[in-house]
Tab-separated table of C-alpha atoms in Angstrom:
chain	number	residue	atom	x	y	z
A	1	UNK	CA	23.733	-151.828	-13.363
A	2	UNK	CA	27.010	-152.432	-11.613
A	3	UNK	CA	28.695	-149.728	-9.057
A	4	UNK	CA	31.247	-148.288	-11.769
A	5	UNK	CA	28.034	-146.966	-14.016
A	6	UNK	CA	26.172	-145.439	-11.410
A	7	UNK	CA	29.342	-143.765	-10.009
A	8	UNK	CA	30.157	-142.369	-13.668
A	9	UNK	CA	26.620	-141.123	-13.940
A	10	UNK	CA	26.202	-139.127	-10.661
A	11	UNK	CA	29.688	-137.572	-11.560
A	12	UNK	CA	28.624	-136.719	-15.199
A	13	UNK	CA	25.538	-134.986	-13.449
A	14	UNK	CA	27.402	-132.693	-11.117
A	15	UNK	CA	29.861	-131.470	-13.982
A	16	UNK	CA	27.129	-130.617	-15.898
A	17	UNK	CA	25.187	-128.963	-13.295
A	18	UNK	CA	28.188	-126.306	-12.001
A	19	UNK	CA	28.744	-125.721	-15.460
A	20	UNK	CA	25.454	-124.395	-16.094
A	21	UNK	CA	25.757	-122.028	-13.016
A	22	UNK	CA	28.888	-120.739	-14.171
A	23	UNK	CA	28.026	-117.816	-16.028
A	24	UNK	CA	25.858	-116.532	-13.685
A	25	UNK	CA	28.068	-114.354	-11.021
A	26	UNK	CA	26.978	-113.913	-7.275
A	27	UNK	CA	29.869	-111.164	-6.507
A	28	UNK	CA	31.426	-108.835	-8.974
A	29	UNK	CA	34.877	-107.274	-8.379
A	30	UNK	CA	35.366	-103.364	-7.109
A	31	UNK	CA	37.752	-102.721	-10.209
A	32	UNK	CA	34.712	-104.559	-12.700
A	33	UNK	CA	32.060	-102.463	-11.262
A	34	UNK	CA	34.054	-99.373	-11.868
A	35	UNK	CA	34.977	-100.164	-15.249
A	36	UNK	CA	31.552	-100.984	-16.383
A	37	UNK	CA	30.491	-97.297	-14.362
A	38	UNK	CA	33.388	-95.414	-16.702
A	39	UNK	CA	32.066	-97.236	-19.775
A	40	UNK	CA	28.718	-96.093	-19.274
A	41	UNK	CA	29.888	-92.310	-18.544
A	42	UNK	CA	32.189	-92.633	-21.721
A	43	UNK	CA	29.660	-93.200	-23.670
A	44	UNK	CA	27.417	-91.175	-22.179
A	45	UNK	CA	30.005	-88.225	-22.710
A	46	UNK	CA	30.188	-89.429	-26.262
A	47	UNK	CA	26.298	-88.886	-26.975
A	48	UNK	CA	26.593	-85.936	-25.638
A	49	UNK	CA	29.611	-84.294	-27.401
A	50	UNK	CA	27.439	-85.603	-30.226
A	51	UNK	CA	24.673	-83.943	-29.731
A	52	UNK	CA	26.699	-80.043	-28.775
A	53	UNK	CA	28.057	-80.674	-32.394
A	54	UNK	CA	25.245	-81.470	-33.945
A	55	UNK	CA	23.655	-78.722	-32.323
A	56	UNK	CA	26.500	-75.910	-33.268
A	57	UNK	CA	26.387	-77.497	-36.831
A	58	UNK	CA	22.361	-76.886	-37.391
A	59	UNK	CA	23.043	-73.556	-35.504
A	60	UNK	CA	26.291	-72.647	-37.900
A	61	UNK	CA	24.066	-73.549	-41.030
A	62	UNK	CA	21.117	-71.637	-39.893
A	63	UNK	CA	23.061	-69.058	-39.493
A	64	UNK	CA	24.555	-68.903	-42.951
A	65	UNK	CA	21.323	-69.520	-44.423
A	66	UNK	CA	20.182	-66.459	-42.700
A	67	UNK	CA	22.839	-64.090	-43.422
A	68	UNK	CA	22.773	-65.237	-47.093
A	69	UNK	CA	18.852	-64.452	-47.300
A	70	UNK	CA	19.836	-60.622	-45.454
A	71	UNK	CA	22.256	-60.321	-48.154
A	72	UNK	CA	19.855	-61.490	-51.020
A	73	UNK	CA	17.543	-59.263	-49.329
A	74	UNK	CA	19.781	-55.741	-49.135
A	75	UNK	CA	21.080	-56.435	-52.208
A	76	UNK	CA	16.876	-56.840	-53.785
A	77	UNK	CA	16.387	-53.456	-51.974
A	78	UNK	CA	19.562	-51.616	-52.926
A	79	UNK	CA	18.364	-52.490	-56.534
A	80	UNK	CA	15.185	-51.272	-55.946
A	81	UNK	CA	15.784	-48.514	-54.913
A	82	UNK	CA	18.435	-47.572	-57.627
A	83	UNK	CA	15.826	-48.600	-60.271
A	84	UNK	CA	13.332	-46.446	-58.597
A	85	UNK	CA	15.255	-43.605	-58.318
A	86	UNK	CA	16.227	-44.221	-62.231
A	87	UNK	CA	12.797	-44.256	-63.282
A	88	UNK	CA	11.961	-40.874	-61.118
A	89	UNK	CA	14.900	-39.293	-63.048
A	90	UNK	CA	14.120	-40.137	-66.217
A	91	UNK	CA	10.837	-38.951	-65.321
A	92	UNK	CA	11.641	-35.747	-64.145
A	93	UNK	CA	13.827	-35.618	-67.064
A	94	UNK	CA	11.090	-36.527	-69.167
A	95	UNK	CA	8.570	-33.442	-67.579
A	96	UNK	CA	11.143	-30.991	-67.915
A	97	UNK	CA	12.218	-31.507	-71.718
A	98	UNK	CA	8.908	-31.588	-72.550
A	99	UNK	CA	8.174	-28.247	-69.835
A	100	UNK	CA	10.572	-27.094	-71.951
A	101	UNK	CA	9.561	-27.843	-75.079
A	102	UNK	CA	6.157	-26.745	-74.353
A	103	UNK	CA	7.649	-23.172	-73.401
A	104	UNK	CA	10.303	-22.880	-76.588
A	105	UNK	CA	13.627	-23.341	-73.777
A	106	UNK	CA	16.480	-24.742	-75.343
A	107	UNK	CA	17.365	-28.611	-75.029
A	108	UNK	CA	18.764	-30.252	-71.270
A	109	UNK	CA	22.417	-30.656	-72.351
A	110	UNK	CA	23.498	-34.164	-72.591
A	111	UNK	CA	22.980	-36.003	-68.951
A	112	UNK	CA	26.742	-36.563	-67.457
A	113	UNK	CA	27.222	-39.511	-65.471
A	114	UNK	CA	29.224	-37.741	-62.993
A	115	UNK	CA	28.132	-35.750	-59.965
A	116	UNK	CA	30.953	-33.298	-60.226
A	117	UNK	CA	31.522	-32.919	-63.339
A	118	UNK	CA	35.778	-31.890	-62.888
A	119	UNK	CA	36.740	-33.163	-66.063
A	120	UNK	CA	40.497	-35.087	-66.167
A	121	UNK	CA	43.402	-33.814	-66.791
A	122	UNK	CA	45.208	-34.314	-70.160
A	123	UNK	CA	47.100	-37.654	-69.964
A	124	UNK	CA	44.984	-38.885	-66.498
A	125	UNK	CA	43.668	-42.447	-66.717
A	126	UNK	CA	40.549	-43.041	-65.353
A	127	UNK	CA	39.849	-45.995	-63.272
A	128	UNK	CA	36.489	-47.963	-62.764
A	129	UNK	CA	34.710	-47.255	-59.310
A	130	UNK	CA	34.897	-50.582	-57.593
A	131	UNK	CA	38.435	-51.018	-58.460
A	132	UNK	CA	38.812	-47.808	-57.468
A	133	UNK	CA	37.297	-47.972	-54.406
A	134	UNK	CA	38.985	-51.386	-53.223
A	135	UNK	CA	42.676	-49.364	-53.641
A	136	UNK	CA	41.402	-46.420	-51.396
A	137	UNK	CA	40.377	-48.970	-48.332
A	138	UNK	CA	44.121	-50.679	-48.752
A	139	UNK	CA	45.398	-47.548	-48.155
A	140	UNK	CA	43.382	-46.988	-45.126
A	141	UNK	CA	41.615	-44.274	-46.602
A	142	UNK	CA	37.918	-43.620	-46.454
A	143	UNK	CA	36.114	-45.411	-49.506
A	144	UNK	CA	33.516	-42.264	-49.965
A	145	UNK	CA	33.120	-38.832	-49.108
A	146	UNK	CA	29.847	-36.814	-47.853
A	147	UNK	CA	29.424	-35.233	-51.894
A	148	UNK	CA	32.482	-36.544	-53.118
A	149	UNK	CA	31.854	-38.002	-56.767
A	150	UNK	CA	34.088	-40.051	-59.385
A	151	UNK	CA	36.084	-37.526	-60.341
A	152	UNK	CA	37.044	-35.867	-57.161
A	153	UNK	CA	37.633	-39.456	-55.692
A	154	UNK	CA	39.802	-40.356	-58.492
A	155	UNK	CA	41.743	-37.218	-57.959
A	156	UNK	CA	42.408	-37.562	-54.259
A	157	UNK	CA	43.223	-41.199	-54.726
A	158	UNK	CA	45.949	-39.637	-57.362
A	159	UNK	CA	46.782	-37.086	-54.648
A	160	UNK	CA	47.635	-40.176	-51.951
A	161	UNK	CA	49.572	-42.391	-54.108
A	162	UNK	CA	52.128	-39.121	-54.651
A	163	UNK	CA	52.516	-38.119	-51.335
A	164	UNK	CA	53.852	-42.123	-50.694
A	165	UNK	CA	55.516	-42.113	-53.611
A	166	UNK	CA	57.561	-38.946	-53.361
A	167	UNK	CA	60.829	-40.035	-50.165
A	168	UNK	CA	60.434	-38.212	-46.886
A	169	UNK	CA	63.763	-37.658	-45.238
A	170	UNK	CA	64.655	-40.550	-43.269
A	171	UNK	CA	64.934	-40.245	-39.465
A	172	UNK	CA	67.601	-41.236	-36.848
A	173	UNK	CA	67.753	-43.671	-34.339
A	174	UNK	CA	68.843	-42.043	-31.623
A	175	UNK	CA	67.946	-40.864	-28.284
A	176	UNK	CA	66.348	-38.246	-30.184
A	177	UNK	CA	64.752	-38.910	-33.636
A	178	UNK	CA	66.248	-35.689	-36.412
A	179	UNK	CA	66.682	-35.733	-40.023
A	180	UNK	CA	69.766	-34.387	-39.702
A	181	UNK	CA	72.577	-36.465	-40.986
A	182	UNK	CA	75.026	-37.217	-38.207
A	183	UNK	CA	78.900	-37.369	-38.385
A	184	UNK	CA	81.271	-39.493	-37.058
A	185	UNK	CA	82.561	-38.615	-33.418
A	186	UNK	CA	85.898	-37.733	-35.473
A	187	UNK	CA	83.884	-34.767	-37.245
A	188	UNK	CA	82.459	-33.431	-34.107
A	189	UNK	CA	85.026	-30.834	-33.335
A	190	UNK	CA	83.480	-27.440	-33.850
A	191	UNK	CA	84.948	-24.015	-34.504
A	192	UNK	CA	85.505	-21.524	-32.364
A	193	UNK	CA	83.679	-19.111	-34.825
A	194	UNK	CA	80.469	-20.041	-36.270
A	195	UNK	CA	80.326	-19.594	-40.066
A	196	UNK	CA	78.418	-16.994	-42.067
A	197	UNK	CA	77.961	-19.415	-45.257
A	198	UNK	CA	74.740	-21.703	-45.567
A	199	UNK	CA	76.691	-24.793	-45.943
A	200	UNK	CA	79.257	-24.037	-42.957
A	201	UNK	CA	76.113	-23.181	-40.688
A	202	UNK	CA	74.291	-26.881	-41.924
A	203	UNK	CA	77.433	-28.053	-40.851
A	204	UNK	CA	77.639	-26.218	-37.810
A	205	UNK	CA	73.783	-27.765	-36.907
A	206	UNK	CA	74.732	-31.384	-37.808
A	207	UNK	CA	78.183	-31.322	-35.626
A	208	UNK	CA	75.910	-30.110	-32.701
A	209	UNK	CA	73.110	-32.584	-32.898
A	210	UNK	CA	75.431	-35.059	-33.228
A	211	UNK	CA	77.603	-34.090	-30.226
A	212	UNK	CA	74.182	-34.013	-27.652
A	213	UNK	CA	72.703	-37.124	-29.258
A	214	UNK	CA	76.060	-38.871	-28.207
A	215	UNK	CA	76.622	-37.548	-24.817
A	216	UNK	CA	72.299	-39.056	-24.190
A	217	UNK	CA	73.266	-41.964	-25.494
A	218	UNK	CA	76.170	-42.565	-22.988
A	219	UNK	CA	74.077	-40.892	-20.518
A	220	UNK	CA	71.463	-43.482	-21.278
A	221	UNK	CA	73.462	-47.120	-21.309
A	222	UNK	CA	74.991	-45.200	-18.125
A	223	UNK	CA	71.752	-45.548	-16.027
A	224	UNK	CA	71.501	-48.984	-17.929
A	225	UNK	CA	74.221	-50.263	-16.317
A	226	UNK	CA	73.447	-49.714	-12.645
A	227	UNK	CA	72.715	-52.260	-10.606
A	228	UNK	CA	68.940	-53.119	-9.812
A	229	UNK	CA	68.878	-52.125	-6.324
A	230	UNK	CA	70.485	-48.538	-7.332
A	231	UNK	CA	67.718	-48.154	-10.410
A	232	UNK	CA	64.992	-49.039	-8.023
A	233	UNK	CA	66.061	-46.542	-5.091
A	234	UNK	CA	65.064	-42.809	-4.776
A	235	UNK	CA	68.159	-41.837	-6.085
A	236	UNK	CA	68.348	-43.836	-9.444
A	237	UNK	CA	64.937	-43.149	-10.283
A	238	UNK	CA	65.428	-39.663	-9.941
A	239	UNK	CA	68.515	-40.084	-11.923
A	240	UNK	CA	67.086	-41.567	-14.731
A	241	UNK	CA	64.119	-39.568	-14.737
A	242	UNK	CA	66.519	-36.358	-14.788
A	243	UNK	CA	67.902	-37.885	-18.124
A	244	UNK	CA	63.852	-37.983	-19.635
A	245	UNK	CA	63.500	-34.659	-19.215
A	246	UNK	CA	66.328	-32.951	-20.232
A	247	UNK	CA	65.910	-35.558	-23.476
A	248	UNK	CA	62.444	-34.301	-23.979
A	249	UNK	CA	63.239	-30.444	-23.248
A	250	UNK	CA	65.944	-30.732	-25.885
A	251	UNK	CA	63.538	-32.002	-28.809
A	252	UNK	CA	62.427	-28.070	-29.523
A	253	UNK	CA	66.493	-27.425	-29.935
A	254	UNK	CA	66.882	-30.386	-32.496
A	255	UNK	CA	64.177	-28.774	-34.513
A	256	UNK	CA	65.741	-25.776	-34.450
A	257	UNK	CA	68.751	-27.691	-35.776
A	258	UNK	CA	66.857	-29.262	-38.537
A	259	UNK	CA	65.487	-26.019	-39.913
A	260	UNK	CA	68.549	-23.848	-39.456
A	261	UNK	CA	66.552	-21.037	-37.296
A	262	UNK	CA	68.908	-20.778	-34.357
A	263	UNK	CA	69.370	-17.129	-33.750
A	264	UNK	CA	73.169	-16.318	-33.317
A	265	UNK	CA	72.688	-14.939	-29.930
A	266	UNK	CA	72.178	-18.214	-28.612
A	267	UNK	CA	74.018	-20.242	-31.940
A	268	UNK	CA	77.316	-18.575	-30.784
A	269	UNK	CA	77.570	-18.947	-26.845
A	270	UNK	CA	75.985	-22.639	-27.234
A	271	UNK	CA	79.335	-23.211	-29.704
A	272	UNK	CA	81.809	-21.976	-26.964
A	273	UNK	CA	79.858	-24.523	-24.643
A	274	UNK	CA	80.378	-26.937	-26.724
A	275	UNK	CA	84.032	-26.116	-27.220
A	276	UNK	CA	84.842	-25.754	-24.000
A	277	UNK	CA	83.321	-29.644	-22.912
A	278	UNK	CA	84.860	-30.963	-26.446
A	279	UNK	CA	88.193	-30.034	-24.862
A	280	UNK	CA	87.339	-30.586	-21.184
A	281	UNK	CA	87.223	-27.341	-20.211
A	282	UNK	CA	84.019	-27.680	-17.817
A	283	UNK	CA	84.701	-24.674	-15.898
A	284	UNK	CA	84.969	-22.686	-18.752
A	285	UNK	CA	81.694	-24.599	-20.266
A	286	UNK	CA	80.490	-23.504	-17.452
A	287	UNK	CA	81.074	-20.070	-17.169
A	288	UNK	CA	79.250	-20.104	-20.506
A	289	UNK	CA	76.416	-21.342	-19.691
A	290	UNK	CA	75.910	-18.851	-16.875
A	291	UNK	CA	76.721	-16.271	-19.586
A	292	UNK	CA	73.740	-17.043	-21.899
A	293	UNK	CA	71.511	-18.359	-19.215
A	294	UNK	CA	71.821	-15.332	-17.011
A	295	UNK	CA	74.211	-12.627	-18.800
A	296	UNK	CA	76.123	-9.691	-18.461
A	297	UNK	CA	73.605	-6.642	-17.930
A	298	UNK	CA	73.691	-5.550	-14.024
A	299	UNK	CA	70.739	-6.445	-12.423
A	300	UNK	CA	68.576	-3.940	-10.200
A	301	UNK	CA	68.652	-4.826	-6.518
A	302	UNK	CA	66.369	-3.107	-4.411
A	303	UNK	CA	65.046	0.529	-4.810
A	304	UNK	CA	67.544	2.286	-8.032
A	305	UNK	CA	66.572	5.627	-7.360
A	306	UNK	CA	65.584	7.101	-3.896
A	307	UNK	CA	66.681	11.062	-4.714
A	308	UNK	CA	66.347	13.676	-7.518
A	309	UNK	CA	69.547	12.683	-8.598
A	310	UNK	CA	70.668	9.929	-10.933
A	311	UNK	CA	72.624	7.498	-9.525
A	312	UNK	CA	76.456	7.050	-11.193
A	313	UNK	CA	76.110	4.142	-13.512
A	314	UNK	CA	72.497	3.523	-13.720
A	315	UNK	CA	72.110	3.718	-17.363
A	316	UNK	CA	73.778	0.376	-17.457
A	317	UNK	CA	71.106	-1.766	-16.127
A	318	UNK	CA	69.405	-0.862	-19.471
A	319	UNK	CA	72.312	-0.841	-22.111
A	320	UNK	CA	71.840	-2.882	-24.634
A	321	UNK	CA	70.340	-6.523	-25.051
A	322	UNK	CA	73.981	-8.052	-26.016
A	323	UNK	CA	74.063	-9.182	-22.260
A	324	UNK	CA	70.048	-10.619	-21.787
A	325	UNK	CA	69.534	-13.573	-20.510
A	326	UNK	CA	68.059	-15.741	-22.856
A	327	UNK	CA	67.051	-18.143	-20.305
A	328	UNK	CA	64.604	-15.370	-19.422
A	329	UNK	CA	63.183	-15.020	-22.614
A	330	UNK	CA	61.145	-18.320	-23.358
A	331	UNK	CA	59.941	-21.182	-21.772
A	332	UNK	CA	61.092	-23.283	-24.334
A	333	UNK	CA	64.451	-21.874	-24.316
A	334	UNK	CA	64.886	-22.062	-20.769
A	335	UNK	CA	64.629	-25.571	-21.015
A	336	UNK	CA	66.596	-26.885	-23.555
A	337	UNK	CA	69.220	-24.211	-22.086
A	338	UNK	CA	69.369	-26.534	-18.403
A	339	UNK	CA	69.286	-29.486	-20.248
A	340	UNK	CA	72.792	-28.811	-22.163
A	341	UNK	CA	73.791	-28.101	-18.328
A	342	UNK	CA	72.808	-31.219	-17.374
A	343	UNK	CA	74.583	-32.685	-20.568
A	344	UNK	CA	77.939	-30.610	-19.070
A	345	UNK	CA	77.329	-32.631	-15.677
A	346	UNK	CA	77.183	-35.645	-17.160
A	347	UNK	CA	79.689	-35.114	-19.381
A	348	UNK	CA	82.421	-34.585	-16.879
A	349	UNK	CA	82.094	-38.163	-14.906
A	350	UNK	CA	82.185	-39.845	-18.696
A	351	UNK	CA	84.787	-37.618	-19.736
A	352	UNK	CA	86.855	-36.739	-17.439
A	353	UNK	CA	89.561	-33.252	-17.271
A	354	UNK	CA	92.815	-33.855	-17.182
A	355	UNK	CA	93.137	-30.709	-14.913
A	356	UNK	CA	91.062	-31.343	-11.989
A	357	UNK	CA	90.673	-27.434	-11.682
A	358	UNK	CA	88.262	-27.958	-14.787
A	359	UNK	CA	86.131	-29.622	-12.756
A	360	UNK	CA	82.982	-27.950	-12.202
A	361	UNK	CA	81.502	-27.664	-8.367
């Protein structure tokens, strides 16, 4: 064996040998070892998401399976009892025809199937109890009443379905909801006299709530309008809860409106009020106001009689009641009464006089 074979041999031998330790790896890379530890906790993960929804899925079916044998259960007893309680009646039914019999009574008239026996009306349809039933819970209505049978159901069902059928007057959308149709701000201009005919006074009621539901409305995107720092000071929110009340305190007048049952004593000054601030005669609106808010009649100060003898002009404090002040009379009135004053204050910085003497102090 010559040099060249032995060399080629011993070569051959230690490729073969470093290729057989190859595969098997001494060190192992940071990044390998942490992919290998997020494979394992995938899968890991994975098993266990497995498991929660195979879990939730026995769980879901179990629970079906058990609220279909309740329901196959009530619905065994509910028929139960209703054939028990058949066979008692025809029982009882049975012992008292022949009780009856037995003693010579006449015959049980013929067994009716309702409770309440209200027979229909001529023309009424009837309707079958499960149908009829399903329409009363759509309308929100109890299904059953505590001794309520067919007939009496079927006749307040009937009873709902008119009252939505038949149109309630629509409302507005104002500061104050009325029925009360409301004109144009061209049609606002009342009389100075307020009329004695039906249609002249509905009129009359409409011009008015549609004059005060205006001057809220600018009185409302007024305060809108202010800047945030003046709606969050003292001042602003005291403004703007000013406006609340006098909107709430004039809801009772409104109604009043709607039903036409504004006594003239305070129909006719409220008129010249409104007049006076159609034309911009705040002063004057103003003087109004104090008229029906406080009157005319003199007004006992202090001790009115201190002698035997009457006093010159005393039977005035008690004249008549043409000069009482309403404002007095009512809570309710006295309320709505300062809120048409507050309308008159606002109304004079939206609308302003021409003659600055109309201005009121």
């Amino acid at each position: 064996m010559d040099f060249a074979s032995l060399m080629s041999k011993e070569i051959s031998k230690n490729s073969s040998s470093s290729k057989a330790a190859e595969p098997q790896k001494k060190y192992l890379k940071r990044a390998e070892v942490e992919a290998q530890r997020e494979a394992a906790y995938i899968a890991e993960q994975q098993r266990l998401q497995a498991e929660k929804e195979e879990k939730a899925r026995n769980k879901r079916k179990f629970e079906e399976e058990e609220a279909d044998r309740n329901r196959e259960r009530e619905e065994k007893r509910r028929r139960l009892a209703e054939e028990s309680r058949r066979r008692r009646g025809e029982e009882e039914e049975k012992k008292e025809r022949a009780r009856r019999k037995r003693l010579g009574l006449p015959e049980l008239p013929p067994k009716n199937d309702e409770r309440d026996g209200t027979p229909l009306a001529d023309g009424e349809e009837d309707m079958l109890e499960d149908e009829l039933l399903t329409k009363l819970r759509a309308l929100g209505e109890p299904a059953r009443l505590f001794g309520e049978g067919h007939r009496q159901r079927l006749k307040r069902y009937k009873r709902l379905t008119a009252k939505s059928l038949t149109p309630q007057p629509t409302q507005t959308s104002g500061p104050i909801p009325t029925t009360l149709e409301l004109v144009p701000e061209a049609e606002m201009k009342v009389a100075r006299s307020v009329p004695k005919d039906p249609e002249g006074r509905a009129f009359l009621f409409r011009q008015l709530a549609s004059y005060f539901t205006m001057v809220l409305s600018e009185w409302a995107v007024a305060l809108a309008q202010r800047p945030d720092s003046v709606k969050q000071s003292f001042q602003g929110k005291a403004a703007y809860n000013g406006m609340v009340q006098a909107r709430e305190n004039m809801r009772p007048l409104f109604r009043r409106f709607e039903r036409g049952e504004l006594e003239d004593g305070i129909l006719e000054p409220v008129v010249d009020i409104v007049k006076a601030a159609q034309e911009r005669r705040y002063v004057d609106a103003n003087d109004g106001y104090l008229t029906l808010s406080i009157g005319k009649a003199a007004w006992p100060i202090g001790v009115t009689m201190v002698g035997i003898h009457e006093r010159s002009a005393r039977e005035k404090l008690h004249e008549s009641d043409k000069g009482a002040a309403h404002i007095m009379s009512d809570e309710v009135t006295r309320k709505f009464l300062q809120s048409i004053k507050r309308c008159l204050s606002f109304a004079q910085t939206r609308w302003p006089p021409d003659d600055q003497l109309q201005l009121m102090g």
